[in-house]
PDB file of C-alpha atoms in Angstrom:
ATOM      1  CA  ASP A   1      40.350  48.894  21.314  1.00  0.00           C
ATOM      2  CA  ASN A   2      41.911  52.257  22.445  1.00  0.00           C
ATOM      3  CA  GLN A   3      39.390  52.262  25.504  1.00  0.00           C
ATOM      4  CA  ILE A   4      38.775  56.089  24.913  1.00  0.00           C
ATOM      5  CA  HIS A   5      35.642  55.879  27.100  1.00  0.00           C
ATOM      6  CA  ALA A   6      33.295  58.941  27.900  1.00  0.00           C
ATOM      7  CA  GLU A   7      35.930  61.471  29.104  1.00  0.00           C
ATOM      8  CA  GLY A   8      37.877  60.480  25.981  1.00  0.00           C
ATOM      9  CA  GLY A   9      34.726  61.412  24.004  1.00  0.00           C
ATOM     10  CA  ARG A  10      34.668  64.779  25.826  1.00  0.00           C
ATOM     11  CA  TYR A  11      38.256  65.817  25.065  1.00  0.00           C
ATOM     12  CA  LEU A  12      37.667  64.908  21.204  1.00  0.00           C
ATOM     13  CA  GLY A  13      34.409  66.833  20.977  1.00  0.00           C
ATOM     14  CA  ARG A  14      36.683  69.819  22.390  1.00  0.00           C
ATOM     15  CA  GLY A  15      39.230  69.198  19.652  1.00  0.00           C
ATOM     16  CA  LEU A  16      36.716  68.478  16.987  1.00  0.00           C
ATOM     17  CA  ARG A  17      35.380  72.225  17.439  1.00  0.00           C
ATOM     18  CA  THR A  18      38.358  73.812  16.121  1.00  0.00           C
ATOM     19  CA  ASN A  19      39.807  71.196  13.935  1.00  0.00           C
ATOM     20  CA  ASP A  20      39.599  72.111  10.232  1.00  0.00           C
ATOM     21  CA  THR A  21      41.788  69.429   8.481  1.00  0.00           C
ATOM     22  CA  LEU A  22      40.407  65.902   9.800  1.00  0.00           C
ATOM     23  CA  ILE A  23      38.178  64.269   7.321  1.00  0.00           C
ATOM     24  CA  ASP A  24      37.969  60.885   8.619  1.00  0.00           C
ATOM     25  CA  LEU A  25      37.508  59.741  11.979  1.00  0.00           C
ATOM     26  CA  ASN A  26      37.177  55.755  12.911  1.00  0.00           C
ATOM     27  CA  LEU A  27      36.448  55.749  16.730  1.00  0.00           C
ATOM     28  CA  ARG A  28      35.248  51.810  16.345  1.00  0.00           C
ATOM     29  CA  LEU A  29      35.495  49.670  19.479  1.00  0.00           C
ATOM     30  CA  ASN A  30      36.538  52.373  21.756  1.00  0.00           C
ATOM     31  CA  ARG A  31      33.838  52.065  24.521  1.00  0.00           C
ATOM     32  CA  LEU A  32      32.597  55.631  24.383  1.00  0.00           C
ATOM     33  CA  THR A  33      29.425  55.209  25.823  1.00  0.00           C
ATOM     34  CA  ASP A  34      26.436  56.945  25.186  1.00  0.00           C
ATOM     35  CA  ASP A  35      27.572  59.842  27.463  1.00  0.00           C
ATOM     36  CA  GLY A  36      30.995  60.051  25.547  1.00  0.00           C
ATOM     37  CA  GLY A  37      29.118  60.091  22.269  1.00  0.00           C
ATOM     38  CA  ARG A  38      27.128  62.946  23.112  1.00  0.00           C
ATOM     39  CA  MET A  39      29.864  64.961  24.207  1.00  0.00           C
ATOM     40  CA  LEU A  40      31.871  63.900  20.862  1.00  0.00           C
ATOM     41  CA  LEU A  41      29.271  65.042  18.967  1.00  0.00           C
ATOM     42  CA  GLU A  42      28.372  68.432  20.277  1.00  0.00           C
ATOM     43  CA  GLY A  43      31.846  69.314  19.536  1.00  0.00           C
ATOM     44  CA  LEU A  44      31.283  68.097  15.874  1.00  0.00           C
ATOM     45  CA  ARG A  45      28.252  70.400  15.473  1.00  0.00           C
ATOM     46  CA  GLN A  46      30.949  73.294  14.887  1.00  0.00           C
ATOM     47  CA  ASN A  47      33.389  71.190  12.839  1.00  0.00           C
ATOM     48  CA  ASN A  48      33.214  71.928   9.171  1.00  0.00           C
ATOM     49  CA  THR A  49      35.398  69.333   7.580  1.00  0.00           C
ATOM     50  CA  LEU A  50      34.848  65.909   9.056  1.00  0.00           C
ATOM     51  CA  MET A  51      32.980  63.740   6.218  1.00  0.00           C
ATOM     52  CA  ARG A  52      33.156  60.275   7.131  1.00  0.00           C
ATOM     53  CA  LEU A  53      32.664  59.104  11.276  1.00  0.00           C
ATOM     54  CA  ASN A  54      32.586  55.516  12.391  1.00  0.00           C
ATOM     55  CA  LEU A  55      31.257  55.003  15.775  1.00  0.00           C
ATOM     56  CA  SER A  56      30.485  51.229  15.384  1.00  0.00           C
ATOM     57  CA  SER A  57      30.279  48.961  18.490  1.00  0.00           C
ATOM     58  CA  ASN A  58      30.646  51.904  21.458  1.00  0.00           C
ATOM     59  CA  SER A  59      27.468  51.142  23.304  1.00  0.00           C
ATOM     60  CA  LEU A  60      25.764  54.135  22.050  1.00  0.00           C
ATOM     61  CA  GLY A  61      22.032  54.897  22.591  1.00  0.00           C
ATOM     62  CA  SER A  62      19.597  57.903  22.723  1.00  0.00           C
ATOM     63  CA  GLU A  63      22.063  60.735  23.965  1.00  0.00           C
ATOM     64  CA  THR A  64      24.039  60.106  21.139  1.00  0.00           C
ATOM     65  CA  THR A  65      21.028  60.098  18.468  1.00  0.00           C
ATOM     66  CA  GLY A  66      20.001  63.299  20.128  1.00  0.00           C
ATOM     67  CA  ALA A  67      23.356  65.172  19.494  1.00  0.00           C
ATOM     68  CA  LEU A  68      23.764  63.495  15.854  1.00  0.00           C
ATOM     69  CA  MET A  69      20.292  64.623  15.025  1.00  0.00           C
ATOM     70  CA  SER A  70      21.935  68.253  15.808  1.00  0.00           C
ATOM     71  CA  VAL A  71      24.719  67.840  13.498  1.00  0.00           C
ATOM     72  CA  PHE A  72      22.693  66.284  10.653  1.00  0.00           C
ATOM     73  CA  GLN A  73      20.582  69.355  10.779  1.00  0.00           C
ATOM     74  CA  GLU A  74      23.555  72.060  10.859  1.00  0.00           C
ATOM     75  CA  PRO A  75      23.352  73.271   7.028  1.00  0.00           C
ATOM     76  CA  GLU A  76      27.185  73.420   7.008  1.00  0.00           C
ATOM     77  CA  SER A  77      27.632  70.118   8.149  1.00  0.00           C
ATOM     78  CA  PRO A  78      30.001  68.079   5.279  1.00  0.00           C
ATOM     79  CA  LEU A  79      29.287  64.547   7.158  1.00  0.00           C
ATOM     80  CA  CYS A  80      28.449  62.312   4.435  1.00  0.00           C
ATOM     81  CA  THR A  81      29.218  59.013   5.953  1.00  0.00           C
ATOM     82  CA  VAL A  82      28.260  57.275   9.543  1.00  0.00           C
ATOM     83  CA  ASP A  83      28.712  54.003  10.573  1.00  0.00           C
ATOM     84  CA  LEU A  84      26.812  53.419  14.019  1.00  0.00           C
ATOM     85  CA  SER A  85      26.435  49.632  13.641  1.00  0.00           C
ATOM     86  CA  CYS A  86      26.410  47.424  16.802  1.00  0.00           C
ATOM     87  CA  ASN A  87      25.362  50.135  19.196  1.00  0.00           C
ATOM     88  CA  ASN A  88      22.301  50.285  21.619  1.00  0.00           C
ATOM     89  CA  LEU A  89      20.048  52.216  19.422  1.00  0.00           C
ATOM     90  CA  ASN A  90      16.348  51.302  19.640  1.00  0.00           C
ATOM     91  CA  SER A  91      13.375  51.986  16.951  1.00  0.00           C
ATOM     92  CA  ASN A  92      12.671  55.276  18.292  1.00  0.00           C
ATOM     93  CA  ASP A  93      16.305  56.354  17.910  1.00  0.00           C
ATOM     94  CA  VAL A  94      16.226  55.253  14.495  1.00  0.00           C
ATOM     95  CA  ILE A  95      12.680  57.211  13.581  1.00  0.00           C
ATOM     96  CA  SER A  96      14.315  60.261  15.293  1.00  0.00           C
ATOM     97  CA  LEU A  97      17.441  59.886  13.039  1.00  0.00           C
ATOM     98  CA  HIS A  98      15.220  59.445  10.119  1.00  0.00           C
ATOM     99  CA  SER A  99      13.571  62.680  10.598  1.00  0.00           C
ATOM    100  CA  SER A 100      16.754  64.671  11.302  1.00  0.00           C
ATOM    101  CA  ILE A 101      18.115  63.596   7.825  1.00  0.00           C
ATOM    102  CA  GLU A 102      15.126  64.465   5.534  1.00  0.00           C
ATOM    103  CA  ASN A 103      16.772  67.588   4.534  1.00  0.00           C
ATOM    104  CA  ASN A 104      20.150  66.647   4.888  1.00  0.00           C
ATOM    105  CA  ARG A 105      22.119  67.217   1.547  1.00  0.00           C
ATOM    106  CA  ALA A 106      25.444  65.951   2.569  1.00  0.00           C
ATOM    107  CA  LEU A 107      24.711  62.357   4.114  1.00  0.00           C
ATOM    108  CA  THR A 108      24.743  59.602   1.802  1.00  0.00           C
ATOM    109  CA  SER A 109      25.260  56.767   3.735  1.00  0.00           C
ATOM    110  CA  ILE A 110      24.247  55.669   7.208  1.00  0.00           C
ATOM    111  CA  ASP A 111      24.988  52.292   8.688  1.00  0.00           C
ATOM    112  CA  LEU A 112      22.734  51.362  11.401  1.00  0.00           C
ATOM    113  CA  ARG A 113      23.240  47.396  11.274  1.00  0.00           C
TER     114      ARG A 113
END
């Protein structure tokens, strides 16, 4: 637990926009909150290298879901594994995620436990 919080999500999102080497990012248990998750994922939309993302146990919810849907719909996104377990996703969030991955060709695993 590095306690990155929402502000850390903002800075990581900015870094992800221009990073072209990182392929695995594990932010499990970092208290990102929904706002921080959204800001992180907004940066990920422009990233073409990250393949694995672990955001488990970060109090993420609908804002993060909306941003992740945009990532899944990016045709160049290489993201293939996402862990969202132990967050605050509700059934509407899961339905929204389902609709956003229907045409995604990279995603092979998503954990929503």
